[in-house]
Structures are given as structure tokens and as C-alpha cells.
Amino acid sequence: MQALVIVAHGSHLNPDASTPTYDHANTIAETGVFDEVRTGFWKEEPSFREVLRTVESDEVYVVPLFVSEGYFTEEVIPRELRLEGWDLDEWESDGTSATHATFEAADVGKTVHYCGPVGTHDAMSDVIVRRAESVTGDDEVGEGFALAVVGHGTERNENSAKAVELHADRIAETDRFEEVEALFMDEDPEVDDVTEFFETTDVVVVPLFVADGYHTQEDIPEDMGLTDDYRTGWETPSEVDGHRIWYAGAVGTEALMADVVIERAADAGASVGDAIESIRRRTDPSVDAGSGSGAGVGD
Amino acid sequence: MNDEQLDAFVSAAASGGLECDGVAAARDADGYRFETPDAAREGLSEAELRAAADRNPRFVSNWHYWNGRDRPDTELAFLRHLESADERSVPDRYETMTDGGIVATWGQLRIDVGLGPDGDRVYALRNEADGGVDAEALDVHSDPLEARRLVKRDDRDRYRPLKTAPTLPTGWAFVDLDGRALAETVEYVYPATIANWYLEGRGELDVSHWRETMERQSGIYGVIKTWDRGEGYEHVNWVAEACCDDSQCLKRREWEYDDETTLDVDGGDGEFPCREPCSLVVTAARKWTQLEGERTERYEFELTPSEKEQVEAIIDAVADGRTDSIREADIYEGANRYRARFLRAKRLDDEGRLCGVPTDGE
Ligand code: SF4
């Protein structure tokens, strides 16, 4: 038996923080490739400390729904899951390249394949592009459009900026968009000055965040000048300094995120059959529902 | 009972024997042995065993329900607990299940165990406060996943950050669940409670007390360990009284100050245990660590005796979450809004300072 456990931050204050985690877990559960799909949280229940005991399987793939490597993926999660012999070097990461490492969880005696965070997986670049497609309603968006990928910046964790740059670079290499920039909330280049970094009139802004919350729904829209008061909302697109800003909200709410989660598990050795393909089809709005969600898909 | 169950029963008796809730059957040198609480027979042929089992359909279908499928040990123990399978006889349980069902509780959940075809169990779940409400009047579900969304907010539409807070919303029901789906639904309502209850029942619950939990914390929570200064544990009593009381959380607190020092506050009567301070308690403890680092100051206020008592009444009402139930015009109640507004108008200055007394001495 194999289980998938998605671990995420969650919130004591924001009821929607866990929603993307639940949604992606459901999408993956529907493919039927894992005997169990569970979620665990830092701020909600079941906690990281207790999620493994809710699982029956002996092989557990743990995928952190975090955007970058850092304090949570390197210290908090391994400690709370009681991964015996956890050592950061096992990940052999340069800050964005962790894939997985295998440990035993001391309290439950299960084998845990501990994966790198979703945010640094190559497939995340596709989710960012998909997010741009959904916010513009154009599944070929690119020509005549610029793209900004937004992250926290290094204040709390230098790897967080690296992850944002990683995807901005990867997407730039495809030449799909006129321009691609990595912007940050607490360092240069700052998202406040978004329009200064682009010549293209239409700019899609995608925050590399797992869930919508204070930063993505209050801070960033106000900082960019989409609105003076987040409570009154904003237009999509919004005119700012002669540019049209297409603001997408947290990339983590995009349905295709489920694909990154399952790819992380597959990279760590989970047998996922054709679930990756089926999730890609299912979460693609340009594939008509009839062919994308047939009963047999992925079963 | 159906033929398939009877066949399975006979073949289990033949291969190694069986025993379950009062029925036993096995093969030995003289043939088959068949036992119920009322009778024991030996030296039976296979046909006689089959006939004897056939006359005890409840024992057979009950055996089959508990042994005929693969279940995690936790789920098995939980489902058996719901119908008190270790205490009540098979006929007794079957009678109750036929006659309206066995009613069990888990936190604020009411679980109804009914009898399906051939001794199969059918489970239903709702808030126990909706116990007497017609199912038609409730929002009825059968997909366990729906539970996550349903229990996210209380009846006042406020987010419930603690799943075991006694604020489970009402107005919904899950029906026609099998054992697996029931356990899954309970897991979404009260995560990890079945697993921890099961471990406790086996004497294997791994409790992490306050000290070790706070010593484990890092980052912004690392500061909490400085609150333990080796000068006693009164501060932890206050935390437990504030957060873990049954009026705030349905888990039964099993953690103490450390493995030698029990707290003076009762852990509560909850069915399922709490094995370590939860994230809400840790987060609150961080704030208290900061606040409790302050020294006391001497302030001088002039209040009438009634005003002093009113301040106490307001603290009480907020701490007990009663402010909403104090009636609009109940000016006899110190925590009434008009009374509080009058006190503010009279005793707080423009900057909101009590009796105009500055917080930092001048
Ligand atoms: S620490 Fe207290 S409030 Fe938190 S789950 Fe345990 S008993 Fe409940």
C-alpha cells in the first residue's frame, strides 16, 4: 500500500488557507493511484505531528505544498514528522534542486519518502503559465503579453527568491511571452513598481504563493496600485500607468498544481500509472469536459 | 445472513477455527465443535455444523461483518466501540439495531448504527444537537469529503481553527455510510482522534508534555521555552485552564507540565485524548511569553464598587463567550453593551485610557 500525504502551512485565521490543499488532494484521490491521500498542516489538524498515524500504508510519500526550500521544508516538517536521521545533505540541494530522500518516521515505523517542495519542481513553470492562461481567458496567451512572477524575496529565506527566479528564467527561455521578470515584495525589483519593468502594455502578474491570503489578496493588489482598498476589489485587467495589469492571485489555487504534487511523488518512486497524464487532461480548461473527465480516466 | 456468509463461516471453522462475540467453531479430531453462549455441541459433521450455524444467523452475520473484510485495526476497534461489541451480546445489539439503531457519540457527533441487509451495518452521522431533528430537515450528504467544508465554520459562520472546539455546526447529516466511510468522515471532523484513542486503549499513547513540546519549538516559537524558568508551572495551569477546558476543547488533555509534574487543572472528560499542546496553544503561548515578561506596575484608579464589579463581569462574559447572549436591554448585566458604553463614556479618556491613567508612568 502507498499513501500520499500533502503537508501545508494552513492558518488559524484564514478559513481558505487549506482549500487549495484539500482541492489538490481530492483531484489526486480521484485518480485512485494511492491507497490513501491525506493532508497535514502546521496550523490546522491533523498536525504534522499526527498526520502519519492517520495513514495505514507502510510507504508514505510526503509532498510539502510550500513554494521554496527553507525553514519549513528543512527544519520544521522533518522534525515534526519525526524523520529519523534527517539530514539536509540527503537532499543534495543547491537551494532549489531537492527531489526526495527516504527515512523512517520514528513514532509510526513507516517508510517516508520525503519530497522537495512543489514550488521548485520544473512542472511549476507550467502551472504559472496555466495561471496566466486562466486569468486572461486565453490558452495561447504570450504574444503581446509580459509575465511577472512574484515572490516574497529573501528577507525570510534566500531560497524563496531563487525559486521565483528559477521559474521566471525557465519561462523566459520558452520565448512565449514578450518579457518575463521575477519581482519581490520586500526587495528589488519590487512589485510596487511593476509597470517600470515592462515595455509591453499587457502584464500578467502571477504570485508564487500556495494559497490566497493577506499577501496575495491585500498587500500585492494595493502595492501595485490595482486598488486603494483591497476590500473594494479590482478590475481584471486594471489600468496602471498606461499598462494593463492582469493579476492572477496565488498560483497554488490553480487546479494544475495537483500535477506538480503527483510528479513529486512519482519522482520519489511512487507508482502513479497514467495519473500524471490524466490530471493534466482533467485540469485543462481547454479540453472539453466530456473528454477530460471520463469515468475511466486514470483508473 | 446470506449463503455466502454461511459458506465463509463453515470454511473458516474448517481452516483454523473461529471465535467472535460469543460464537466459536472449529474442527478437531472428532469433527466440528460449535458454540454459542447458550449451547455447545461437539463431534458434528460439516452438514450438522452448517445446520447449527444456519439456526444462528445473527452470530454468523456478526462474525462475517467483523471478519469478512480487511480493515485497519484502528477502524475495527472504533466501529466495535460504537456498538459496545465487547460488552453487549450479539442478540442484544441486533435487537437495538433493528429497533431504531444503536446511538453512540464521539465529541459532539451522534453516530447511529443501524442494520443493513444480512447483518451489514449502516452508519449515519450528525451533530448530536440535531438528534431529534427529522433527516428531511437537514442537509443530507453521503460523500465523506463534504465533511471538511461543513465543519469549517460554526453556526455563527465563524472560522473554527480548532477542530475539537465544541462549536460543531448543526443542520447537516451523513447517511448510508459503511464503516470505512464513517471512519473517514469522523477523521475529517475530528482529525487523528480515532488513531490516538486507539493507541491510548492499547496503552501506547505517546504523550509529549509541555516542557518537551516547548523545548522542541524553533523560529519565532523558540522563545516559549524561556517562559519555563524552573519556578513552578502555574503559568501552564493558566494556559490549560484558558484553552483546554471542556468548554473550549473536547479533547481530554493528557499532557502535563513534564513527566513528573502534573498540572492542577483537570484534563476534562473528553472521549479522545490530547497528546501534546496543539498549534493554537503554542501560538498563544508565544504571545503570553512576551506579555508575561512584563513586570507589574502600580496604578491608581478610582472606581465605584459597582464599577469594579462591572469590570469583572465584562472579563467573565468575554472569557465565557457570553457577550452575544446578553440581551440588548438587560441593563442589570454588567457586560451589557449600554452598561459598557456608559462606563467607557465616564471612565475612559479620549485616548481610551482607564480613568485617564497613562500606561507608561510619566
Ligand atoms: S492542547 Fe488543549 S486546546 Fe489544544 S487540542 Fe489539546 S486539549 Fe485541546
XYZ file of C-alpha atoms in Angstrom, chain A residues 11-19 22-23 25-26 37-39 42-47 49-51 53-54 56 71 75-76 79-80 82 107, chain B residues 72-74 145 148 152-153 159 161-164 184 187-188 191-192 195-196 199 205-206 208 216-221 251 275-276 279-280 283:
70
model
C -3.938 29.063 9.125
C -5.602 29.851 12.443
C -7.195 32.954 10.960
C -7.913 32.392 7.287
C -10.517 29.702 6.570
C -9.465 29.467 2.925
C -5.790 28.727 3.521
C -6.376 24.976 3.455
C -8.765 24.977 0.496
C -7.882 19.904 0.017
C -8.690 20.500 -3.638
C -5.730 16.114 -2.520
C -9.190 15.393 -3.910
C -4.443 10.547 0.253
C -4.193 12.669 3.386
C -3.415 16.253 4.285
C 1.336 23.256 10.657
C -1.563 25.376 11.905
C -4.525 23.072 11.379
C -5.419 19.451 12.003
C -4.263 16.824 11.623
C -0.950 18.372 12.585
C 2.943 15.520 14.312
C -0.128 13.364 13.950
C -0.872 13.011 10.258
C -0.731 7.975 12.341
C -3.903 8.519 10.330
C -2.458 2.791 7.148
C 12.862 26.696 7.308
C 13.635 22.011 9.747
C 10.007 22.041 10.834
C 11.307 17.351 12.910
C 7.547 17.188 13.359
C 9.993 12.560 13.295
C 6.696 7.108 16.041
C -7.230 -1.141 9.627
C -7.033 -2.101 13.324
C -7.971 1.432 14.315
C -15.135 14.608 1.711
C -14.248 19.116 5.530
C -15.003 24.702 8.739
C -17.328 27.293 10.242
C -13.954 30.010 11.194
C -9.345 26.966 13.794
C -9.576 24.166 16.362
C -11.450 21.160 15.037
C -12.238 19.864 18.506
C -13.228 8.725 7.121
C -11.440 11.749 10.589
C -12.384 14.936 8.737
C -8.690 14.519 12.746
C -6.479 11.837 14.311
C -5.823 6.895 15.924
C -4.947 8.487 19.272
C -3.234 3.987 20.868
C -0.280 6.752 23.509
C 2.882 8.798 23.112
C 4.536 14.864 24.826
C 11.212 21.389 20.551
C 9.945 24.703 19.160
C 12.133 26.824 16.926
C 11.943 30.006 14.887
C 9.518 32.535 16.318
C 8.241 29.930 18.805
C -10.092 16.582 23.754
C -1.311 14.020 23.446
C 0.556 17.315 23.267
C -0.587 24.635 17.492
C -3.184 27.043 18.870
C 0.867 30.173 19.211
